[in-house]
Amino acid sequence: MTDQAYNFAYLDEDTKRMIRRAILKGVAVPGYQVPFASREMPMPYGWGTGGVQVTAACLTPDDVLKVIDQGADDTTNAVSIRKFFVATAGVAVTEATADATIIQTRHRIPEAVLTAGQILVYQVPIPEPLRFLEPRETETRKMHELEEYGLMHVKLYEDIAKHGQIATSYAYPVRVEGRYVMDPSPIPKFDNPKLSGSAALQLFGAGREQRIYAVPPFTHVVSLDFDDHPFSPSKANHACDLCASNISYLDEVITDDQGGRMFVCSDTDYCASRRAAGHVGALGAPMATEKAAE
Amino acid sequence: MTDLSHTFSAAADKPLLQVKNLTKSYGARIGCADISFDVYPGEVLGIVGESGSGKSTLLSCLAGHMRPDQGEVIFETANGARDTVQMGEAERRRLARTDWAYVHQNPRDGLRMGVSAGGNVGERLMAIGARHYGGIRDKAIDWLGRVEIDAGRVDDRPSAFSGGMQQRLQIARNLVTAPRLVFMDEPTGGLDVSVQARLLDLLRGLVREMGLSAIIVTHDLAVVRLLADRLMVMKGGHVVEAGLTDQVLDDPQHEYTQLLVSSVLQV
């Protein structure tokens, strides 16, 4: 009986309908920030309340959920959100990017190429890319409406004037389908090229700011730049010390207070699957010996 | 008044801006009422009057910051004469960042205080599609030079500038896209007299050199004497006297103008 008294995936049906409508509108107008009546979630703002609501509205009982935080499956934020959906929706969870149908992410796009049918849900702290240049919400809405995006380049200009290059390294502004300028959430600009032409549906949820926006599959997304300072995705000039990958985005890990450090893939699933396939980095041991040691 | 303007600028055949019966009221109070005038290319029009006489209301209505209750503001755009009151907001805002410029009394209203001087000047260029950093920067430095700001300050924020420098920076920022009509609201207000004099000198040079039309709102008669070709005197929301600047100031007809002229302190 009590089973019937609760909704699948935490949200009540009216809320789900409202969020799904916002998502559909967002998909119909790529890059446009759709306002929605964000609900209180059983977690603090900044922990992914927007992403959780979007995920909950998209989940079906057959879905397989993956949650990552900065690329990792095993950090507090990722573990607690995954547990939350196991408890409230009872869906299957996975750490393998390829097996997941819905991936909720904070600040990264997985290294593995996403495929058709997958949904990538971003947690967004501040959806308005113009916020720190123009604090008035009425004015930024007007700027979006009238496509007045010169101001976005002022930020990039300031970067070059100060640092000699575009120093914005995350939350790098993009233009979606030649229309709306969008904040891709604080993903490193290394991930920006993956936004464009992806086969997966990308949804962005900002809980505190009450905005949802979307990049539908195969949408053209361009990172803003100057003719003489073109956009360049950047990563640490190093290979992963565990799996020897040269192409993945790396985290720098301080290992002691003597200046010791190592670079490891920020995408833990990518790194683990490479190690399982036998790749060994400069500071890594083969996975088989590690298993044996346990 | 219309006759005078025609005799003055016989060379310029078409007025750049025609204002017809412009009225704006705040509820029962009159902001400005039934105001008509023309501005011809290359002409500087001064509007003087006491506080509350409707000068700033008029200027805001002309620049599209406020919607007048009645009347037409017809601007000669690149594609022919258009009533800016009736045109869509997108088009009006495009005019505001290309053919028009607006110099605020307080430079803090017209500048982005958190953005460097170069970025401030470059913003209008980027707003109309400039996407070459080197080009934008060269132009910004060139304009800083024109308003007598040292090129070495291009990366400093306006908050590090003196009041006079901020005002000059605001002028550079506005003129960089070579507008055809500049609205100025008390451009020298709040500056000390020696800085005022330099700013006026600079403005006069730029206006003449670029062949700009300008509408300058001020309560300082010295400013209009130096800059304006023609003068309108406002009181209580109405234009009480209009004509060539020297004529109005040297031979004021209306009693309020006479009072205004006689009130100027002589040193």
Coordinates of C-alpha atoms in Angstrom, one line a residue:
Chain A
M1 CA 0.0 0.0 0.0
T2 CA 2.6 2.5 1.0
D3 CA 4.4 1.7 -2.2
Q4 CA 1.5 3.4 -4.0
A5 CA 1.6 6.4 -1.8
Y6 CA 5.0 7.5 -2.9
N7 CA 6.1 8.8 -6.3
F8 CA 8.8 7.2 -8.4
A9 CA 12.0 9.2 -8.2
Y10 CA 11.1 11.6 -5.3
L11 CA 9.3 14.4 -7.1
D12 CA 5.5 14.5 -7.1
E13 CA 3.8 14.2 -10.5
D14 CA 2.9 17.8 -10.9
T15 CA 6.4 18.9 -10.3
K16 CA 7.7 16.4 -12.8
R17 CA 5.2 17.6 -15.4
M18 CA 6.3 21.2 -14.8
I19 CA 10.0 20.3 -15.1
R20 CA 9.4 18.2 -18.2
R21 CA 7.7 21.1 -19.8
A22 CA 10.6 23.3 -19.0
I23 CA 13.0 20.7 -20.5
L24 CA 10.9 20.4 -23.7
K25 CA 10.9 24.1 -24.1
G26 CA 14.7 24.2 -23.5
V27 CA 15.2 21.5 -26.1
A28 CA 13.0 23.4 -28.6
V29 CA 15.0 26.6 -28.1
P30 CA 18.6 25.4 -27.6
G31 CA 20.6 27.5 -25.2
Y32 CA 17.7 29.5 -23.9
Q33 CA 17.3 29.6 -20.1
V34 CA 13.8 28.4 -19.3
P35 CA 12.6 29.6 -15.8
F36 CA 11.1 26.8 -13.7
A37 CA 9.7 26.6 -10.2
S38 CA 12.7 24.9 -8.6
R39 CA 11.7 22.8 -5.5
E40 CA 13.5 22.4 -2.2
M41 CA 15.6 19.3 -2.4
P42 CA 16.9 17.3 0.5
M43 CA 20.4 18.7 0.0
P44 CA 21.9 22.2 0.1
Y45 CA 22.1 24.5 -2.9
G46 CA 25.4 24.0 -4.6
W47 CA 25.1 20.3 -4.3
G48 CA 23.2 19.8 -7.5
T49 CA 19.6 20.5 -6.6
G50 CA 19.0 21.6 -10.2
G51 CA 20.6 18.6 -11.7
V52 CA 18.8 16.2 -9.3
Q53 CA 15.4 17.7 -10.3
V54 CA 16.2 17.3 -14.0
T55 CA 17.4 13.8 -13.4
A56 CA 14.4 12.9 -11.4
A57 CA 12.1 14.3 -14.1
C58 CA 13.8 12.2 -16.8
L59 CA 14.3 8.9 -14.9
T60 CA 12.2 5.9 -15.8
P61 CA 12.4 2.5 -13.9
D62 CA 14.4 1.0 -16.8
D63 CA 17.1 3.7 -16.7
V64 CA 20.7 3.1 -15.6
L65 CA 22.1 6.0 -13.7
K66 CA 25.7 7.2 -13.4
V67 CA 26.6 10.2 -11.3
I68 CA 30.0 11.9 -11.5
D69 CA 31.5 14.8 -9.6
Q70 CA 34.6 16.4 -11.3
G71 CA 34.8 13.3 -13.4
A72 CA 34.9 11.0 -10.4
D73 CA 32.3 8.4 -9.4
D74 CA 33.5 8.0 -5.9
T75 CA 33.4 11.5 -4.4
T76 CA 30.9 12.6 -1.7
N77 CA 28.6 14.5 -4.0
A78 CA 28.4 11.7 -6.6
V79 CA 28.0 8.9 -4.0
S80 CA 25.2 10.7 -2.1
I81 CA 23.2 11.6 -5.2
R82 CA 23.6 8.0 -6.5
K83 CA 22.4 6.7 -3.2
F84 CA 19.5 9.2 -3.2
F85 CA 18.2 7.8 -6.5
V86 CA 18.7 4.2 -5.5
A87 CA 16.6 4.9 -2.4
T88 CA 13.9 7.0 -4.1
A89 CA 13.7 5.4 -7.6
G90 CA 15.3 2.0 -7.2
V91 CA 17.0 2.4 -10.5
A92 CA 20.1 0.5 -11.5
V93 CA 23.3 2.4 -11.1
T94 CA 26.7 2.0 -12.8
E95 CA 30.1 3.6 -13.0
A96 CA 30.6 2.7 -16.7
T97 CA 29.9 5.6 -19.0
A98 CA 28.8 3.3 -21.9
D99 CA 26.3 1.4 -19.8
A100 CA 24.5 4.5 -18.4
T101 CA 21.4 6.0 -19.9
I102 CA 21.3 9.0 -17.7
I103 CA 24.5 10.6 -16.4
Q104 CA 24.3 13.4 -13.9
T105 CA 27.6 15.4 -13.9
R106 CA 29.2 18.1 -12.0
H107 CA 31.9 20.1 -13.8
R108 CA 33.0 17.4 -16.4
I109 CA 31.9 15.7 -19.6
P110 CA 33.0 12.0 -19.6
E111 CA 36.0 11.1 -21.8
A112 CA 34.1 8.3 -23.5
V113 CA 32.1 9.5 -26.5
L114 CA 28.4 9.7 -25.6
T115 CA 26.0 7.9 -27.8
A116 CA 22.4 8.4 -29.0
G117 CA 19.9 7.7 -26.3
Q118 CA 22.0 8.9 -23.4
I119 CA 21.1 12.0 -21.4
L120 CA 23.8 14.1 -19.8
V121 CA 22.5 16.2 -16.9
Y122 CA 24.7 19.1 -15.8
Q123 CA 24.6 20.7 -12.3
V124 CA 24.8 24.5 -12.9
P125 CA 25.6 27.0 -10.2
I126 CA 25.1 30.2 -12.2
P127 CA 23.3 29.8 -15.6
E128 CA 23.7 33.4 -16.7
P129 CA 27.0 33.9 -18.6
L130 CA 26.6 37.6 -18.5
R131 CA 26.0 37.8 -14.8
F132 CA 29.4 39.1 -13.7
L133 CA 29.5 41.7 -16.5
E134 CA 26.0 42.9 -16.1
P135 CA 24.4 42.3 -12.7
R136 CA 20.9 43.4 -13.7
E137 CA 18.8 40.3 -14.6
T138 CA 16.3 42.5 -16.5
E139 CA 19.1 43.8 -18.6
T140 CA 20.8 40.4 -19.3
R141 CA 17.4 39.0 -20.4
K142 CA 17.0 41.9 -22.8
M143 CA 20.5 41.3 -24.1
H144 CA 19.7 37.6 -24.8
E145 CA 16.4 38.7 -26.4
L146 CA 18.1 41.1 -28.8
E147 CA 21.3 39.1 -29.3
E148 CA 23.5 41.8 -27.8
Y149 CA 26.5 39.7 -27.0
G150 CA 29.4 42.2 -27.5
L151 CA 29.8 42.3 -23.7
M152 CA 30.8 38.6 -23.6
H153 CA 33.8 39.5 -25.6
V154 CA 34.7 42.3 -23.2
K155 CA 35.4 39.6 -20.7
L156 CA 37.7 37.7 -23.1
Y157 CA 39.3 41.1 -24.0
E158 CA 40.0 41.7 -20.3
D159 CA 41.6 38.2 -20.1
I160 CA 44.0 38.9 -22.9
A161 CA 44.8 42.4 -21.7
K162 CA 45.6 41.1 -18.2
H163 CA 47.2 37.7 -18.9
G164 CA 48.3 37.8 -22.6
Q165 CA 45.8 35.0 -23.5
I166 CA 42.3 34.0 -22.8
A167 CA 42.7 32.9 -19.3
T168 CA 39.2 31.7 -18.7
S169 CA 39.7 28.0 -18.2
Y170 CA 36.3 26.8 -17.1
A171 CA 32.7 27.9 -17.6
Y172 CA 33.9 29.2 -21.0
P173 CA 31.1 30.9 -22.8
V174 CA 29.7 29.2 -25.9
R175 CA 27.2 30.2 -28.6
V176 CA 24.6 27.6 -29.3
E177 CA 23.3 27.1 -32.9
G178 CA 24.4 30.7 -33.8
R179 CA 21.8 32.2 -31.4
Y180 CA 22.0 32.1 -27.6
V181 CA 25.2 32.6 -25.6
M182 CA 25.3 29.9 -22.9
D183 CA 27.3 29.1 -19.8
P184 CA 28.2 25.5 -20.2
S185 CA 28.4 25.1 -16.4
P186 CA 31.9 25.1 -14.9
I187 CA 33.3 22.3 -17.1
P188 CA 36.9 22.9 -18.1
K189 CA 37.3 24.5 -21.5
F190 CA 39.0 21.2 -22.5
D191 CA 35.5 19.7 -22.6
N192 CA 33.9 22.5 -24.7
P193 CA 34.5 20.9 -28.1
K194 CA 32.5 17.8 -26.8
L195 CA 29.4 20.0 -26.4
S196 CA 29.1 20.4 -30.1
G197 CA 27.5 17.7 -32.3
S198 CA 27.1 15.3 -29.4
A199 CA 24.8 12.4 -30.1
A200 CA 23.5 12.6 -26.5
L201 CA 20.9 15.0 -25.1
Q202 CA 22.5 17.6 -22.8
L203 CA 20.3 19.1 -20.1
F204 CA 21.4 21.8 -17.7
G205 CA 19.7 22.4 -14.3
A206 CA 20.3 25.3 -12.0
G207 CA 18.3 24.8 -8.8
R208 CA 19.0 28.0 -6.9
E209 CA 18.7 30.2 -10.0
Q210 CA 15.6 28.3 -11.2
R211 CA 16.7 27.8 -14.8
I212 CA 16.8 24.9 -17.1
Y213 CA 18.4 24.9 -20.5
A214 CA 19.4 22.3 -23.1
V215 CA 21.6 21.4 -26.0
P216 CA 19.8 18.8 -28.1
P217 CA 21.8 16.1 -30.0
F218 CA 23.8 17.2 -32.9
T219 CA 23.6 20.9 -32.1
H220 CA 26.4 23.2 -33.2
V221 CA 28.1 24.8 -30.2
V222 CA 30.9 27.3 -30.7
S223 CA 33.3 28.6 -28.1
L224 CA 33.6 32.4 -28.3
D225 CA 37.0 33.8 -29.2
F226 CA 38.9 36.5 -31.1
D227 CA 40.2 36.1 -34.7
D228 CA 43.8 36.6 -33.5
H229 CA 43.3 34.7 -30.2
P230 CA 41.4 31.6 -31.3
F231 CA 39.8 29.2 -28.7
S232 CA 42.1 26.4 -27.6
P233 CA 41.1 23.7 -25.2
S234 CA 43.8 23.2 -22.6
K235 CA 45.0 20.5 -20.3
A236 CA 48.0 19.8 -18.2
N237 CA 50.9 19.0 -20.5
H238 CA 51.4 15.5 -19.1
A239 CA 50.3 11.9 -19.4
C240 CA 48.1 10.2 -16.7
D241 CA 50.4 8.7 -14.1
L242 CA 48.1 5.7 -13.6
C243 CA 46.9 4.8 -17.1
A244 CA 49.4 6.7 -19.4
S245 CA 46.6 8.4 -21.4
N246 CA 47.8 11.4 -23.3
I247 CA 44.4 12.7 -24.3
S248 CA 42.3 12.8 -21.1
Y249 CA 41.8 15.8 -18.8
L250 CA 44.1 15.5 -15.8
D251 CA 43.8 16.4 -12.1
E252 CA 47.0 17.4 -10.3
V253 CA 47.3 15.6 -7.1
I254 CA 49.7 16.7 -4.4
T255 CA 51.1 13.6 -2.8
D256 CA 53.3 15.0 0.0
D257 CA 54.6 18.4 1.3
Q258 CA 58.0 18.0 -0.4
G259 CA 56.6 19.1 -3.8
G260 CA 55.6 15.6 -4.9
R261 CA 52.7 15.5 -7.2
M262 CA 51.1 13.3 -9.8
F263 CA 48.7 13.8 -12.7
V264 CA 45.8 11.4 -12.9
C265 CA 42.7 11.3 -15.2
S266 CA 39.8 13.2 -13.7
D267 CA 37.4 10.7 -15.3
T268 CA 37.8 7.7 -13.0
D269 CA 35.8 5.4 -15.1
Y270 CA 38.0 6.1 -18.2
C271 CA 41.2 5.7 -16.2
A272 CA 40.0 2.4 -14.6
S273 CA 38.9 0.9 -17.9
R274 CA 42.3 1.8 -19.4
R275 CA 44.1 0.2 -16.5
A276 CA 42.0 -2.8 -16.8
A277 CA 43.0 -3.0 -20.4
G278 CA 46.6 -3.2 -19.4
H279 CA 47.8 0.4 -19.7
V280 CA 50.3 1.4 -17.0
G281 CA 51.4 5.0 -16.2
A282 CA 54.7 6.3 -14.9
L283 CA 53.6 5.9 -11.2
G284 CA 51.1 3.1 -11.6
A285 CA 51.2 -0.6 -11.0
P286 CA 49.5 -3.0 -13.3
M287 CA 45.9 -3.5 -12.1
A288 CA 46.4 -7.3 -11.6
T289 CA 49.2 -6.8 -9.1
E290 CA 47.1 -4.2 -7.2
K291 CA 44.2 -6.6 -7.0
A292 CA 46.5 -9.4 -5.8
A293 CA 47.9 -7.1 -3.0
E294 CA 44.4 -6.6 -1.7
Chain B
M1 CA 13.1 78.9 -34.4
T2 CA 12.7 76.7 -37.4
D3 CA 13.5 79.7 -39.6
L4 CA 16.7 80.4 -37.8
S5 CA 17.9 76.8 -38.1
H6 CA 17.4 76.9 -41.8
T7 CA 19.4 80.1 -42.2
F8 CA 22.1 78.7 -40.1
S9 CA 22.6 75.4 -41.9
A10 CA 21.6 76.2 -45.4
A11 CA 24.4 73.9 -46.6
A12 CA 23.0 70.8 -44.9
D13 CA 19.8 70.1 -46.7
K14 CA 18.2 67.5 -44.5
P15 CA 17.9 67.6 -40.8
L16 CA 19.5 64.7 -39.0
L17 CA 17.0 64.8 -36.2
Q18 CA 13.5 66.2 -36.2
V19 CA 11.5 66.5 -33.0
K20 CA 7.8 67.2 -33.4
N21 CA 5.5 68.0 -30.5
L22 CA 7.3 65.9 -28.0
T23 CA 5.4 65.6 -24.7
K24 CA 6.2 63.6 -21.6
S25 CA 4.4 64.0 -18.3
Y26 CA 4.8 62.2 -15.0
G27 CA 1.2 61.7 -14.0
A28 CA -0.2 65.1 -13.6
R29 CA 3.2 66.8 -13.6
I30 CA 4.7 68.0 -16.9
G31 CA 8.1 66.6 -17.8
C32 CA 8.4 68.5 -21.0
A33 CA 5.6 69.7 -23.3
D34 CA 5.1 70.2 -26.9
I35 CA 8.7 70.5 -28.0
S36 CA 9.7 70.8 -31.6
F37 CA 13.0 71.4 -33.2
D38 CA 15.4 70.2 -35.8
V39 CA 19.1 69.3 -35.6
Y40 CA 21.2 69.5 -38.8
P41 CA 24.3 67.4 -39.5
G42 CA 27.3 69.0 -37.9
E43 CA 25.3 71.2 -35.6
V44 CA 25.6 71.5 -31.9
L45 CA 22.4 72.3 -30.0
G46 CA 22.5 73.5 -26.4
I47 CA 19.6 73.1 -24.0
V48 CA 19.8 75.2 -20.9
G49 CA 17.4 75.7 -18.1
E50 CA 17.1 75.5 -14.3
S51 CA 16.8 72.3 -12.4
G52 CA 13.5 70.6 -13.0
S53 CA 12.9 72.5 -16.3
G54 CA 12.6 69.2 -18.2
K55 CA 16.0 69.2 -20.0
S56 CA 17.0 65.7 -18.9
T57 CA 13.5 64.3 -19.5
L58 CA 13.7 65.7 -23.0
L59 CA 17.1 64.2 -23.6
S60 CA 16.1 60.8 -22.2
C61 CA 13.1 60.8 -24.6
L62 CA 15.3 61.7 -27.5
A63 CA 17.8 59.0 -26.7
G64 CA 15.2 56.4 -26.3
H65 CA 15.7 55.8 -22.6
M66 CA 12.2 57.0 -21.9
R67 CA 9.1 56.7 -24.0
P68 CA 7.4 60.1 -24.7
D69 CA 3.7 60.3 -24.3
Q70 CA 3.2 62.1 -27.6
G71 CA 5.2 63.3 -30.5
E72 CA 7.7 62.1 -33.0
V73 CA 11.5 61.8 -32.9
I74 CA 12.5 61.3 -36.5
F75 CA 16.1 60.3 -37.1
E76 CA 17.8 60.2 -40.5
T77 CA 19.1 56.6 -40.4
A78 CA 21.3 55.1 -43.1
N79 CA 18.1 53.7 -44.6
G80 CA 16.1 56.9 -44.6
A81 CA 14.2 58.8 -42.0
R82 CA 12.6 56.8 -39.2
D83 CA 10.5 57.7 -36.2
T84 CA 12.6 56.3 -33.3
V85 CA 9.6 56.3 -30.9
Q86 CA 7.7 53.9 -33.1
M87 CA 10.6 51.6 -34.1
G88 CA 11.2 48.3 -32.4
E89 CA 13.4 48.2 -29.3
A90 CA 16.0 46.0 -31.1
E91 CA 16.4 48.6 -33.8
R92 CA 16.5 51.5 -31.4
R93 CA 19.2 49.8 -29.3
R94 CA 21.2 49.2 -32.4
L95 CA 21.0 52.9 -33.2
A96 CA 22.0 53.7 -29.6
R97 CA 25.3 51.7 -30.1
T98 CA 26.1 52.8 -33.6
D99 CA 24.8 56.2 -34.8
W100 CA 24.1 57.6 -31.3
A101 CA 26.2 58.1 -28.3
Y102 CA 25.2 59.2 -24.8
V103 CA 27.5 60.9 -22.4
H104 CA 26.3 60.7 -18.9
Q105 CA 26.8 63.5 -16.3
N106 CA 28.4 61.0 -13.9
P107 CA 31.0 58.9 -15.7
R108 CA 30.2 56.0 -13.4
D109 CA 26.8 55.7 -15.1
G110 CA 28.4 55.5 -18.5
L111 CA 31.5 53.4 -17.8
R112 CA 31.9 49.8 -16.6
M113 CA 33.9 50.4 -13.5
G114 CA 35.2 46.9 -13.3
V115 CA 36.5 46.7 -16.8
S116 CA 39.8 48.3 -17.9
A117 CA 39.9 51.5 -19.9
G118 CA 40.8 49.6 -23.1
G119 CA 37.8 47.2 -22.5
N120 CA 35.5 50.2 -21.9
V121 CA 36.5 51.8 -25.2
G122 CA 36.5 48.4 -27.0
E123 CA 33.0 47.4 -25.8
R124 CA 31.2 49.4 -28.5
L125 CA 33.4 48.0 -31.1
M126 CA 32.8 44.5 -30.0
A127 CA 29.1 45.2 -29.7
I128 CA 29.0 45.9 -33.4
G129 CA 31.0 42.8 -34.3
A130 CA 34.7 43.6 -34.0
R131 CA 36.4 40.3 -33.3
H132 CA 40.1 41.1 -33.7
Y133 CA 41.8 41.7 -30.4
G134 CA 44.8 43.5 -31.8
G135 CA 42.6 45.8 -33.9
I136 CA 40.3 46.6 -31.0
R137 CA 43.2 47.3 -28.7
D138 CA 45.0 49.6 -31.3
K139 CA 41.8 51.6 -31.7
A140 CA 41.3 51.8 -28.0
I141 CA 44.8 53.2 -27.5
D142 CA 44.4 55.6 -30.4
W143 CA 41.2 56.9 -28.8
L144 CA 42.8 57.2 -25.3
G145 CA 45.4 59.4 -27.0
R146 CA 42.8 61.5 -28.6
V147 CA 41.2 62.3 -25.2
E148 CA 44.6 62.9 -23.7
I149 CA 44.9 59.8 -21.6
D150 CA 48.3 58.2 -21.5
A151 CA 48.5 54.9 -23.5
G152 CA 50.2 53.3 -20.5
R153 CA 46.8 53.5 -18.6
V154 CA 45.0 51.3 -21.1
D155 CA 44.8 48.4 -18.7
D156 CA 43.9 50.4 -15.7
R157 CA 40.4 50.4 -14.4
P158 CA 38.4 53.6 -14.5
S159 CA 38.2 53.5 -10.7
A160 CA 41.9 54.4 -10.7
F161 CA 41.2 57.5 -12.8
S162 CA 40.5 61.0 -11.7
G163 CA 37.0 62.4 -12.3
G164 CA 38.2 64.4 -15.4
M165 CA 39.9 61.4 -16.8
Q166 CA 36.8 59.2 -16.3
Q167 CA 34.7 61.8 -18.2
R168 CA 37.3 61.8 -21.0
L169 CA 37.3 58.0 -21.1
Q170 CA 33.5 58.0 -21.3
I171 CA 33.7 60.4 -24.2
A172 CA 36.3 58.2 -26.0
R173 CA 34.1 55.1 -25.3
N174 CA 31.2 56.9 -27.0
L175 CA 32.9 58.3 -30.0
V176 CA 35.0 55.3 -30.9
T177 CA 32.3 54.0 -33.3
A178 CA 32.0 57.4 -35.0
P179 CA 28.4 58.1 -34.1
R180 CA 26.6 60.9 -35.9
L181 CA 24.6 62.2 -33.0
V182 CA 25.9 62.6 -29.5
F183 CA 23.6 63.3 -26.5
M184 CA 25.4 64.9 -23.6
D185 CA 23.8 65.3 -20.2
E186 CA 25.9 67.9 -18.2
P187 CA 29.2 66.6 -19.5
T188 CA 31.2 69.0 -17.4
G189 CA 29.1 68.8 -14.2
G190 CA 31.0 67.8 -11.1
L191 CA 34.4 68.8 -12.5
D192 CA 36.5 71.6 -11.2
V193 CA 36.8 74.6 -13.5
S194 CA 40.3 74.0 -14.9
V195 CA 39.4 70.4 -15.8
Q196 CA 36.1 71.7 -17.3
A197 CA 38.0 74.1 -19.5
R198 CA 40.2 71.3 -20.8
L199 CA 37.3 69.0 -21.4
L200 CA 35.4 71.7 -23.2
D201 CA 38.4 72.4 -25.4
L202 CA 38.7 68.7 -26.2
L203 CA 35.0 68.3 -26.9
R204 CA 35.0 71.3 -29.2
G205 CA 38.0 69.9 -31.1
L206 CA 36.4 66.4 -31.5
V207 CA 33.0 67.7 -32.5
R208 CA 34.5 70.0 -35.1
E209 CA 37.0 67.4 -36.4
M210 CA 34.4 64.6 -36.7
G211 CA 31.6 66.7 -37.9
L212 CA 29.4 65.4 -35.1
S213 CA 25.9 66.7 -34.3
A214 CA 25.4 67.0 -30.6
I215 CA 22.7 67.9 -28.2
I216 CA 24.1 69.2 -25.0
V217 CA 22.0 69.6 -21.9
T218 CA 23.6 71.8 -19.3
H219 CA 22.8 74.6 -16.8
D220 CA 26.2 76.1 -17.4
L221 CA 25.9 79.0 -19.9
A222 CA 29.7 79.0 -20.5
V223 CA 29.5 75.5 -21.8
V224 CA 26.9 76.4 -24.4
R225 CA 28.7 79.6 -25.3
L226 CA 31.8 77.6 -26.2
L227 CA 30.2 74.6 -27.8
A228 CA 26.7 75.2 -29.1
D229 CA 25.7 76.7 -32.4
R230 CA 22.1 77.0 -31.3
L231 CA 20.5 77.3 -28.0
M232 CA 17.1 76.4 -26.5
V233 CA 16.1 77.8 -23.1
M234 CA 13.6 75.7 -21.1
K235 CA 11.5 76.5 -18.2
G236 CA 8.7 74.5 -16.6
G237 CA 8.8 71.9 -19.3
H238 CA 8.4 74.4 -22.2
V239 CA 10.9 76.0 -24.5
V240 CA 10.7 79.7 -23.8
E241 CA 13.4 80.9 -26.2
A242 CA 15.5 79.5 -29.0
G243 CA 18.0 80.8 -31.4
L244 CA 21.6 81.2 -32.3
T245 CA 23.7 80.9 -29.1
D246 CA 25.3 84.3 -29.2
Q247 CA 22.1 86.0 -30.1
V248 CA 20.2 84.4 -27.2
L249 CA 22.9 85.1 -24.7
D250 CA 23.7 88.6 -25.8
D251 CA 20.2 89.7 -26.4
P252 CA 17.8 87.6 -24.3
Q253 CA 14.2 88.3 -25.0
H254 CA 12.3 86.2 -22.5
E255 CA 12.4 87.3 -18.9
Y256 CA 13.6 83.9 -17.7
T257 CA 16.5 84.0 -20.1
Q258 CA 17.3 87.5 -19.0
L259 CA 17.4 86.3 -15.4
L260 CA 19.6 83.4 -16.4
V261 CA 22.1 85.5 -18.2
S262 CA 22.3 88.1 -15.5
S263 CA 22.7 85.4 -12.8
V264 CA 26.1 84.2 -14.2
L265 CA 28.7 85.2 -11.7
Q266 CA 31.5 87.4 -13.0
V267 CA 34.9 87.0 -11.5

